[in-house]
Tab-separated table of C-alpha atoms in Angstrom:
chain	number	residue	atom	x	y	z
A	1	MET	CA	109.256	106.634	97.867
A	2	PRO	CA	109.790	104.428	101.010
A	3	ASP	CA	107.089	102.728	103.483
A	4	GLN	CA	106.414	102.655	99.094
A	5	PRO	CA	102.474	98.781	96.525
A	6	THR	CA	92.590	91.823	94.523
A	7	THR	CA	89.393	91.901	93.010
A	8	PRO	CA	88.240	95.358	92.062
A	9	PRO	CA	84.792	96.098	93.487
A	10	ARG	CA	82.489	95.628	90.539
A	11	ASP	CA	80.577	98.304	88.750
A	12	PRO	CA	77.140	97.546	87.247
A	13	ALA	CA	78.629	98.591	83.903
A	14	PRO	CA	81.192	96.318	82.233
A	15	VAL	CA	84.739	97.029	83.233
A	16	SER	CA	87.514	96.949	80.658
A	17	PRO	CA	90.066	95.662	81.091
A	18	ALA	CA	88.488	93.365	83.624
A	19	PRO	CA	90.829	92.079	86.303
A	20	ARG	CA	90.940	88.329	86.666
A	21	THR	CA	89.304	87.210	89.895
A	22	ALA	CA	86.405	85.327	91.273
A	23	PRO	CA	83.575	87.368	92.813
A	24	SER	CA	84.915	88.913	95.983
A	25	PRO	CA	83.128	88.442	99.275
A	26	THR	CA	81.081	91.211	100.726
A	27	PRO	CA	83.359	93.699	102.493
A	28	ARG	CA	83.143	93.250	106.224
A	29	THR	CA	83.783	95.833	108.871
A	30	ALA	CA	84.377	95.514	112.550
A	31	PRO	CA	81.289	95.646	114.762
A	32	ALA	CA	80.202	99.027	116.023
A	33	PRO	CA	81.838	99.946	119.325
A	34	ASP	CA	79.894	99.552	122.535
A	35	PRO	CA	79.014	103.101	123.716
A	36	HIS	CA	79.569	101.971	127.314
A	37	ALA	CA	83.004	100.476	126.691
A	38	LEU	CA	85.932	102.631	127.800
A	39	SER	CA	88.688	100.366	126.492
A	40	ALA	CA	89.383	97.760	123.849
A	41	PRO	CA	87.483	94.465	123.930
A	42	ASP	CA	88.628	91.910	126.477
A	43	PRO	CA	90.955	89.509	124.615
A	44	HIS	CA	89.798	86.675	126.880
A	45	ALA	CA	86.130	87.145	126.029
A	46	ASP	CA	84.374	84.829	123.587
A	47	PRO	CA	85.683	85.619	120.111
A	48	ALA	CA	83.401	87.434	117.708
A	49	PRO	CA	82.512	85.713	114.441
A	50	ASP	CA	85.367	85.624	111.985
A	51	PRO	CA	84.696	88.367	109.404
A	52	ARG	CA	86.235	86.189	106.724
A	53	VAL	CA	83.350	83.701	106.955
A	54	VAL	CA	80.714	84.949	104.571
A	55	ASP	CA	77.053	84.117	104.968
A	56	PRO	CA	75.712	82.765	101.684
A	57	ALA	CA	72.670	84.962	102.171
A	58	THR	CA	74.798	88.092	102.227
A	59	PRO	CA	73.837	90.388	99.354
A	60	GLU	CA	76.299	91.433	96.703
A	61	PRO	CA	78.351	94.545	97.484
A	62	SER	CA	76.292	96.640	95.126
A	63	ALA	CA	73.208	95.892	97.186
A	64	VAL	CA	74.730	96.956	100.471
A	65	ALA	CA	73.928	100.439	101.648
A	66	ALA	CA	76.864	102.820	101.467
A	67	PRO	CA	78.410	103.971	104.727
A	68	PRO	CA	77.449	107.438	105.979
A	69	GLY	CA	79.221	110.138	104.046
A	70	SER	CA	79.855	108.005	100.986
A	71	ARG	CA	79.414	109.372	97.481
A	72	ARG	CA	77.854	107.676	94.485
A	73	ARG	CA	79.933	108.120	91.359
A	74	PRO	CA	78.423	108.275	87.883
A	75	GLY	CA	78.332	104.767	86.464
A	76	GLY	CA	79.814	103.230	89.587
A	77	ALA	CA	78.889	101.711	92.918
A	78	PRO	CA	78.824	104.040	95.937
A	79	SER	CA	82.288	104.763	97.261
A	80	PRO	CA	82.544	104.629	101.046
A	81	GLY	CA	85.160	107.368	101.012
A	82	TYR	CA	87.895	107.841	103.571
A	83	ARG	CA	85.322	108.716	106.224
A	84	GLY	CA	83.842	105.257	105.816
A	85	VAL	CA	87.246	103.742	106.596
A	86	PHE	CA	87.708	105.866	109.707
A	87	SER	CA	84.266	104.815	110.934
A	88	VAL	CA	85.776	101.384	111.705
A	89	ARG	CA	87.183	101.600	115.227
A	90	GLU	CA	89.747	98.837	114.779
A	91	PHE	CA	91.174	100.586	111.721
A	92	ARG	CA	91.569	103.802	113.689
A	93	THR	CA	93.738	101.878	116.152
A	94	VAL	CA	95.877	100.426	113.348
A	95	PHE	CA	96.187	103.867	111.759
A	96	VAL	CA	97.448	105.552	114.943
A	97	ALA	CA	99.828	102.647	115.634
A	98	HIS	CA	101.154	102.982	112.071
A	99	LEU	CA	101.719	106.693	112.628
A	100	LEU	CA	103.666	106.051	115.833
A	101	SER	CA	105.864	103.264	114.472
A	102	LEU	CA	106.539	105.242	111.288
A	103	LEU	CA	107.574	108.252	113.341
A	104	GLY	CA	109.913	105.995	115.273
A	105	VAL	CA	111.507	104.634	112.089
A	106	VAL	CA	112.040	108.054	110.484
A	107	VAL	CA	113.446	109.782	113.557
A	108	SER	CA	115.674	106.825	114.449
A	109	GLU	CA	117.095	106.795	110.897
A	110	ILE	CA	118.094	110.452	111.157
A	111	ALA	CA	119.385	110.260	114.715
A	112	LEU	CA	121.344	107.055	114.092
A	113	THR	CA	122.957	108.476	110.958
A	114	VAL	CA	124.053	111.559	112.909
A	115	LEU	CA	125.245	109.429	115.830
A	116	VAL	CA	127.411	107.201	113.615
A	117	TYR	CA	128.937	110.247	111.954
A	118	ASP	CA	129.646	111.846	115.348
A	119	LEU	CA	131.397	108.673	116.499
A	120	THR	CA	133.412	107.960	113.343
A	121	ARG	CA	133.552	111.181	111.285
A	122	SER	CA	133.163	108.847	108.306
A	123	PRO	CA	130.741	109.910	105.534
A	124	LEU	CA	130.851	106.341	104.194
A	125	LEU	CA	129.670	104.750	107.447
A	126	SER	CA	127.084	107.483	107.913
A	127	SER	CA	125.578	106.899	104.462
A	128	LEU	CA	125.822	103.135	104.957
A	129	THR	CA	123.703	103.505	108.090
A	130	PHE	CA	120.936	105.035	105.986
A	131	ALA	CA	121.332	102.514	103.141
A	132	LEU	CA	120.947	99.612	105.582
A	133	GLY	CA	117.285	100.561	105.788
A	134	PHE	CA	116.808	98.966	102.351
A	135	LEU	CA	119.181	96.018	102.142
A	136	PRO	CA	117.762	93.735	104.905
A	137	TYR	CA	114.263	93.986	103.410
A	138	LEU	CA	115.150	91.303	100.899
A	139	LEU	CA	116.482	88.859	103.494
A	140	GLY	CA	113.830	89.576	106.110
A	141	GLY	CA	111.031	89.512	103.562
A	142	THR	CA	112.015	86.156	102.073
A	143	LEU	CA	113.254	84.283	105.144
A	144	LEU	CA	110.565	85.488	107.549
A	145	ALA	CA	107.596	85.807	105.176
A	146	GLY	CA	105.916	82.664	106.532
A	147	VAL	CA	105.701	84.177	110.026
A	148	ALA	CA	102.901	86.444	108.804
A	149	ASP	CA	100.569	83.455	108.247
A	150	ARG	CA	101.950	80.926	110.704
A	151	TYR	CA	101.140	82.884	113.877
A	152	PRO	CA	98.150	84.979	114.984
A	153	PRO	CA	98.463	88.375	113.277
A	154	ARG	CA	98.055	90.474	116.426
A	155	ARG	CA	100.903	88.573	118.086
A	156	VAL	CA	103.152	89.073	115.047
A	157	LEU	CA	102.482	92.832	114.965
A	158	VAL	CA	103.088	93.296	118.681
A	159	VAL	CA	106.271	91.200	118.694
A	160	CYS	CA	107.666	93.114	115.694
A	161	ASP	CA	107.114	96.417	117.506
A	162	LEU	CA	108.725	95.037	120.666
A	163	VAL	CA	111.745	93.791	118.695
A	164	CYS	CA	112.164	97.264	117.179
A	165	ALA	CA	111.822	98.890	120.599
A	166	ALA	CA	114.462	96.543	122.069
A	167	CYS	CA	116.893	97.184	119.210
A	168	VAL	CA	116.457	100.939	119.482
A	169	ALA	CA	116.905	100.780	123.260
A	170	LEU	CA	120.231	98.970	122.788
A	171	MET	CA	121.341	101.731	120.426
A	172	VAL	CA	120.976	104.208	123.283
A	173	VAL	CA	123.476	102.331	125.485
A	174	PRO	CA	126.754	104.339	125.324
A	175	VAL	CA	128.972	101.246	125.198
A	176	THR	CA	127.315	99.916	122.008
A	177	PRO	CA	130.022	99.996	119.286
A	178	VAL	CA	129.443	101.332	115.793
A	179	ALA	CA	129.355	97.796	114.378
A	180	GLY	CA	126.675	96.951	116.933
A	181	LEU	CA	124.665	100.009	115.880
A	182	LEU	CA	124.745	98.871	112.257
A	183	VAL	CA	123.693	95.329	113.187
A	184	LEU	CA	120.789	96.678	115.245
A	185	ARG	CA	119.785	98.887	112.315
A	186	CYS	CA	119.711	95.783	110.120
A	187	ALA	CA	117.548	93.958	112.658
A	188	VAL	CA	114.968	96.754	112.675
A	189	ALA	CA	114.883	96.750	108.867
A	190	ALA	CA	114.637	92.946	108.687
A	191	VAL	CA	111.394	92.753	110.681
A	192	ALA	CA	109.829	95.689	108.814
A	193	PRO	CA	108.525	93.664	105.822
A	194	VAL	CA	107.002	91.076	108.169
A	195	PHE	CA	105.236	93.822	110.124
A	196	ASN	CA	104.027	95.606	106.983
A	197	GLY	CA	102.882	92.407	105.273
A	198	THR	CA	101.011	91.187	108.361
A	199	ARG	CA	99.360	94.556	108.855
A	200	THR	CA	98.251	94.716	105.224
A	201	ALA	CA	96.773	91.219	105.379
A	202	THR	CA	95.024	92.128	108.648
A	203	LEU	CA	93.441	95.148	106.960
A	204	ALA	CA	91.509	92.711	104.765
A	205	ASP	CA	90.199	91.049	107.950
A	206	ILE	CA	89.239	94.392	109.475
A	207	LEU	CA	87.840	96.156	106.408
A	208	GLY	CA	86.894	93.285	104.090
A	209	GLU	CA	88.337	92.715	100.626
A	210	GLY	CA	86.399	95.467	98.888
A	211	ASP	CA	86.699	99.231	98.563
A	212	LEU	CA	87.253	99.840	102.265
A	213	PHE	CA	90.415	97.736	102.115
A	214	VAL	CA	91.715	99.689	99.124
A	215	LEU	CA	91.059	103.034	100.811
A	216	GLY	CA	92.569	101.817	104.075
A	217	ARG	CA	95.754	100.822	102.260
A	218	SER	CA	95.732	104.185	100.540
A	219	LEU	CA	95.554	106.042	103.861
A	220	LEU	CA	98.559	104.150	105.228
A	221	ARG	CA	100.544	104.954	102.088
A	222	ILE	CA	99.575	108.606	102.333
A	223	VAL	CA	100.887	108.687	105.892
A	224	SER	CA	104.117	107.025	104.767
A	225	GLN	CA	104.666	109.571	102.004
A	226	SER	CA	103.799	112.452	104.318
A	227	ALA	CA	106.480	111.174	106.682
A	228	LEU	CA	109.037	112.119	104.034
A	229	LEU	CA	107.792	115.691	104.174
A	230	VAL	CA	107.276	116.002	107.926
A	231	GLY	CA	109.270	113.262	109.624
A	232	PHE	CA	112.733	114.361	108.539
A	233	GLY	CA	111.936	117.936	109.503
A	234	VAL	CA	110.708	116.840	112.920
A	235	GLY	CA	113.803	114.708	113.381
A	236	GLY	CA	116.077	117.582	112.433
A	237	VAL	CA	114.380	119.932	114.879
A	238	LEU	CA	114.480	117.284	117.598
A	239	LEU	CA	118.237	116.925	117.167
A	240	THR	CA	118.678	120.623	117.883
A	241	VAL	CA	117.106	120.071	121.309
A	242	VAL	CA	118.444	116.662	122.378
A	243	GLU	CA	121.494	114.536	121.647
A	244	PRO	CA	121.206	111.786	119.011
A	245	ARG	CA	120.943	109.071	121.676
A	246	GLY	CA	118.159	111.025	123.356
A	247	ALA	CA	116.231	111.224	120.080
A	248	ILE	CA	116.710	107.477	119.582
A	249	ALA	CA	115.366	106.866	123.099
A	250	ILE	CA	112.196	108.773	122.179
A	251	THR	CA	111.643	106.482	119.195
A	252	ALA	CA	111.791	103.448	121.496
A	253	VAL	CA	108.770	104.931	123.284
A	254	THR	CA	106.869	105.279	119.985
A	255	PHE	CA	107.430	101.591	119.193
A	256	LEU	CA	106.211	100.577	122.650
A	257	ALA	CA	103.136	102.785	122.294
A	258	SER	CA	102.369	101.191	118.922
A	259	ALA	CA	102.675	97.695	120.430
A	260	LEU	CA	100.341	98.625	123.276
A	261	LEU	CA	97.738	100.059	120.912
A	262	LEU	CA	97.775	96.975	118.695
A	263	ARG	CA	97.552	94.637	121.695
A	264	LEU	CA	94.594	96.399	123.285
A	265	GLY	CA	92.833	97.879	120.269
A	266	THR	CA	92.699	94.995	117.783
A	267	ARG	CA	90.874	91.680	117.903
A	268	LYS	CA	92.543	88.359	118.505
A	269	ARG	CA	92.404	86.357	115.275
A	270	PRO	CA	93.699	82.872	114.492
A	271	ALA	CA	96.715	82.268	112.299
A	272	ARG	CA	95.729	82.257	108.635
A	273	ALA	CA	97.626	79.051	107.941
A	274	ALA	CA	96.121	77.245	110.969
A	275	ALA	CA	93.618	75.427	108.779
A	276	THR	CA	96.317	74.337	106.342
A	277	ALA	CA	98.954	72.855	108.616
A	278	THR	CA	100.405	70.880	105.715
A	279	ALA	CA	101.101	74.033	103.714
A	280	PRO	CA	104.753	74.378	102.646
A	281	ARG	CA	106.973	76.551	104.834
A	282	GLY	CA	110.123	78.576	104.339
A	283	ARG	CA	111.286	78.848	100.751
A	284	GLY	CA	108.710	76.234	99.743
A	285	GLY	CA	105.943	78.520	100.967
A	286	ASN	CA	107.397	81.465	99.042
A	287	LEU	CA	107.569	79.367	95.896
A	288	ALA	CA	103.965	78.303	96.408
A	289	VAL	CA	102.958	81.970	96.326
A	290	LEU	CA	105.170	82.882	93.377
A	291	ARG	CA	104.098	79.801	91.417
A	292	ASP	CA	100.730	81.474	90.828
A	293	ARG	CA	101.146	83.254	87.501
A	294	ARG	CA	98.601	85.928	88.307
A	295	VAL	CA	100.115	86.777	91.692
A	296	ARG	CA	103.602	86.825	90.202
A	297	ALA	CA	102.534	89.221	87.448
A	298	LEU	CA	100.798	91.580	89.866
A	299	MET	CA	103.868	91.643	92.130
A	300	LEU	CA	105.975	92.625	89.136
A	301	LEU	CA	103.645	95.536	88.449
A	302	PHE	CA	104.039	96.620	92.074
A	303	TRP	CA	107.843	96.396	91.902
A	304	LEU	CA	108.865	97.871	88.550
A	305	PRO	CA	107.472	101.448	88.738
A	306	PRO	CA	109.195	102.214	92.098
A	307	LEU	CA	112.466	100.807	90.703
A	308	PHE	CA	112.562	103.681	88.196
A	309	ALA	CA	110.567	106.297	90.106
A	310	VAL	CA	113.292	106.807	92.729
A	311	VAL	CA	116.001	107.785	90.214
A	312	PRO	CA	115.442	111.589	90.309
A	313	GLU	CA	115.304	111.529	94.117
A	314	ALA	CA	118.564	109.581	94.305
A	315	LEU	CA	120.219	112.081	91.954
A	316	ALA	CA	118.558	115.248	93.265
A	317	ALA	CA	121.716	116.631	94.898
A	318	PRO	CA	124.003	115.945	91.893
A	319	TYR	CA	121.382	117.381	89.538
A	320	ALA	CA	121.009	120.531	91.627
A	321	ASP	CA	124.774	120.941	91.516
A	322	GLN	CA	124.898	120.333	87.757
A	323	ALA	CA	122.058	122.784	87.105
A	324	GLY	CA	123.479	125.355	89.521
A	325	VAL	CA	120.246	125.753	91.511
A	326	SER	CA	119.961	126.819	95.130
A	327	THR	CA	119.605	124.667	98.233
A	328	ALA	CA	115.959	125.740	98.441
A	329	ALA	CA	115.434	124.421	94.911
A	330	LEU	CA	116.991	121.139	95.978
A	331	GLY	CA	114.406	120.926	98.764
A	332	LEU	CA	111.684	121.501	96.160
A	333	LEU	CA	112.992	118.619	94.056
A	334	MET	CA	113.090	116.306	97.077
A	335	CYS	CA	109.504	117.168	98.087
A	336	ALA	CA	107.823	117.182	94.664
A	337	LEU	CA	107.529	113.409	94.192
A	338	PRO	CA	105.919	112.604	97.595
A	339	VAL	CA	103.619	115.637	97.278
A	340	GLY	CA	102.438	114.353	93.905
A	341	THR	CA	101.945	110.855	95.311
A	342	VAL	CA	99.836	112.086	98.229
A	343	THR	CA	97.762	114.318	95.942
A	344	GLY	CA	97.126	111.543	93.431
A	345	GLU	CA	96.102	109.047	96.118
A	346	LEU	CA	93.734	111.507	97.779
A	347	LEU	CA	92.047	112.460	94.516
A	348	ALA	CA	91.687	108.875	93.299
A	349	GLY	CA	90.472	107.613	96.665
A	350	SER	CA	87.953	110.384	97.283
A	351	ARG	CA	86.713	111.297	93.784
A	352	LEU	CA	86.760	108.068	91.744
A	353	SER	CA	84.631	104.957	91.955
A	354	ALA	CA	86.215	101.560	92.510
A	355	ALA	CA	85.499	100.580	88.892
A	356	THR	CA	87.168	103.722	87.567
A	357	ARG	CA	90.225	103.153	89.741
A	358	SER	CA	90.429	99.664	88.265
A	359	ARG	CA	90.246	101.007	84.703
A	360	ILE	CA	93.078	103.494	85.173
A	361	VAL	CA	95.631	101.036	86.617
A	362	TYR	CA	97.343	100.382	83.286
A	363	PRO	CA	97.332	103.982	81.940
A	364	LEU	CA	98.717	105.436	85.169
A	365	ALA	CA	101.358	102.725	85.544
A	366	LEU	CA	102.524	103.313	81.966
A	367	ALA	CA	102.613	107.087	82.443
A	368	GLY	CA	104.556	106.811	85.694
A	369	VAL	CA	108.043	107.790	84.491
A	370	LEU	CA	107.154	109.487	81.185
A	371	PRO	CA	107.448	112.967	82.812
A	372	TYR	CA	111.143	112.207	83.368
A	373	LEU	CA	111.649	112.771	79.625
A	374	LEU	CA	111.528	116.518	80.429
A	375	TYR	CA	114.965	116.115	81.984
A	376	ALA	CA	116.385	115.693	78.469
A	377	VAL	CA	116.382	119.504	78.081
A	378	GLU	CA	118.130	119.933	81.466
A	379	PRO	CA	115.198	121.880	82.966
A	380	GLY	CA	115.358	124.352	85.797
A	381	ALA	CA	114.051	123.584	89.261
A	382	ALA	CA	110.458	124.627	88.450
A	383	LEU	CA	110.032	122.423	85.377
A	384	ALA	CA	111.876	119.510	86.989
A	385	GLY	CA	109.660	119.850	90.066
A	386	LEU	CA	106.559	119.783	87.844
A	387	ALA	CA	107.792	116.584	86.165
A	388	LEU	CA	108.297	114.948	89.562
A	389	LEU	CA	104.885	116.144	90.767
A	390	LEU	CA	103.161	114.571	87.755
A	391	ALA	CA	105.150	111.363	88.112
A	392	GLY	CA	104.200	111.107	91.788
A	393	ALA	CA	100.501	111.583	91.004
A	394	THR	CA	100.510	108.485	88.782
A	395	GLY	CA	101.188	106.409	91.910
A	396	ALA	CA	97.397	106.294	92.297
A	397	TYR	CA	97.514	103.203	90.066
A	398	THR	CA	98.210	101.196	93.221
A	399	LEU	CA	94.631	101.652	94.506
A	400	GLY	CA	93.179	99.516	91.725
A	401	LEU	CA	96.139	97.152	91.837
A	402	ASP	CA	95.609	96.582	95.576
A	403	ALA	CA	92.079	95.360	94.863
A	404	TRP	CA	93.305	92.918	92.225
A	405	PHE	CA	96.092	91.599	94.432
A	406	VAL	CA	94.085	90.890	97.578
A	407	ALA	CA	91.562	88.919	95.522
A	408	ALA	CA	94.224	86.940	93.660
A	409	VAL	CA	95.978	85.619	96.776
A	410	PRO	CA	94.442	82.704	98.725
A	411	GLU	CA	93.589	83.781	102.263
A	412	GLY	CA	95.878	81.219	103.888
A	413	ARG	CA	98.886	82.745	102.072
A	414	ARG	CA	97.858	86.380	102.203
A	415	GLY	CA	100.271	87.459	104.931
A	416	ARG	CA	103.216	85.775	103.184
A	417	ALA	CA	102.263	87.288	99.834
A	418	MET	CA	101.918	90.790	101.288
A	419	THR	CA	105.307	90.422	102.995
A	420	LEU	CA	107.003	89.324	99.773
A	421	MET	CA	105.366	92.138	97.851
A	422	THR	CA	106.478	94.747	100.420
A	423	ALA	CA	110.024	93.380	100.561
A	424	GLY	CA	110.214	93.428	96.770
A	425	MET	CA	109.091	97.050	96.572
A	426	MET	CA	111.665	98.260	99.096
A	427	THR	CA	114.427	96.196	97.501
A	428	ALA	CA	113.518	97.576	94.078
A	429	GLN	CA	113.851	101.128	95.397
A	430	GLY	CA	117.266	100.364	96.874
A	431	VAL	CA	118.421	98.802	93.599
A	432	GLY	CA	117.040	101.767	91.656
A	433	MET	CA	118.955	104.250	93.801
A	434	ALA	CA	122.199	102.288	93.500
A	435	GLY	CA	121.763	101.864	89.748
A	436	ALA	CA	121.083	105.573	89.307
A	437	GLY	CA	124.256	106.480	91.152
A	438	LEU	CA	126.278	104.024	89.087
A	439	ALA	CA	124.906	105.354	85.782
A	440	ALA	CA	125.579	108.954	86.864
A	441	GLU	CA	129.279	108.062	87.242
A	442	PHE	CA	129.480	107.756	83.449
A	443	LEU	CA	126.673	109.962	82.078
A	444	PRO	CA	125.329	113.455	82.815
A	445	VAL	CA	122.644	113.348	85.503
A	446	HIS	CA	119.899	114.828	83.327
A	447	LEU	CA	120.472	112.152	80.659
A	448	VAL	CA	120.314	109.390	83.279
A	449	VAL	CA	116.912	110.633	84.463
A	450	ALA	CA	115.615	111.114	80.909
A	451	GLY	CA	116.855	107.654	79.944
A	452	THR	CA	114.971	106.290	82.936
A	453	GLY	CA	111.789	107.670	81.366
A	454	VAL	CA	112.406	105.593	78.236
A	455	VAL	CA	113.721	102.364	79.767
A	456	GLY	CA	111.241	102.460	82.652
A	457	THR	CA	108.239	102.901	80.376
A	458	LEU	CA	109.292	99.961	78.194
A	459	CYS	CA	109.794	97.715	81.238
A	460	VAL	CA	106.442	98.694	82.764
A	461	LEU	CA	104.778	98.097	79.383
A	462	ALA	CA	106.152	94.543	79.429
A	463	ALA	CA	104.799	94.090	82.969
A	464	VAL	CA	101.365	95.398	81.940
A	465	LEU	CA	101.223	92.979	79.018
A	466	HIS	CA	102.207	90.166	81.377
A	467	VAL	CA	99.380	91.067	83.776
A	468	ARG	CA	96.891	91.298	80.922
A	469	ALA	CA	97.948	87.844	79.761
A	470	THR	CA	96.813	86.449	83.121
A	471	GLU	CA	93.298	87.804	82.653
A	472	VAL	CA	90.803	85.098	81.680
A	473	ARG	CA	87.440	86.595	80.911
A	474	ASP	CA	84.117	84.975	81.540
A	475	GLY	CA	81.981	86.416	78.767
A	476	ALA	CA	78.797	86.131	80.798
A	477	ASP	CA	79.680	88.444	83.653
A	478	HIS	CA	83.199	89.768	82.893
A	479	HIS	CA	84.643	88.229	86.042
A	480	VAL	CA	88.294	87.368	85.839
A	481	THR	CA	89.178	83.863	86.872
A	482	SER	CA	92.390	82.376	88.162
A	483	GLY	CA	94.886	81.187	85.645
């Protein structure tokens, strides 16, 4: 799982376990588009009211009418549904821009890997090109995390896309050496956590901190997982038509298109840290985020499940060889986990209330890698695929966890916190893949995956207990307060 993890909107009925937050502000959405406007709002016009400023007279979320097409769940507040998210014009712009930039990343990864192999005939350098997509996340996410709050979010998003477009354009130049290609690949990966963290924080500005935000995040994750199923196929087909450098040139266009959409289709907002100019920067700012026990615990719950979830994917080819299954069966094993993830997110986002999604965070997180125990009997492709499908579906725990996280982080540090969380998730996946390969050097592949089911469940259980320890209940209204 790549692209890869708040106050839960409250139900009239008591929620158990109740996440620890103060009452969240009423979710805000962008103003309805002007039917006479043919383009995005003029960035030089008078700014609209900041959606983060809440009128004290605003009713509680439960009193607000549900968006058109929403469904009321038994025992829960009305869920706006995915249609409610798409009704926000600014989100539609962010969604399309995400699709374009993601397409650029996936196709450039494939084309660059092929290009490096064509130039060097070295499997090591070719695989290193792909692995470099993970490694710089840690450096970029920690060193550049403060950028997400220090500068206006629209500017950060546009500049990140332009940096990616420039790096990809330099890859197309025939005189660029292999070492230069690898450095440029690192540069693209280094800005990715800043872009993703800023975009996630901006979603809270566009959609509010309630259910719309959770569903918006879910849609972007669904697109990211679908890219695993479609993007690599599209890239492979594209490489049969054009040379690798030609495919890379096409991805530069997708990054530019994403930058243009974000520039013209999203509102100009001030930097989140503008009101707190004395806030610590650099590593001090990161420590200020991680010093919060609640935020630190929630990040851990975002990071640990992906660390173990990627093990069967990393070992899919060796397992297929060990089990003697066909190449088609290998494709099934590679697709099962993202298919399960997409299915679980869609069902949880469209069929469950916000309160129910909050209640199932712990059970789903704990069940995440339990299906891997089926590998102990060295199953065939069908049973192994079923285990991966079930494991992927438990990824729906992130919907409730998103709501807890956005409410736990102070607004002035939200971009930094989202960047650190994203960088941690991607780094965890890279570490999980490397660890799986190392373990498989000494143990049979099926035992490595089955052992992951045991060790992973115990580690996630410790993380769940840590999160629960940060919950401080208010007996009067079951709110969870900061601790």
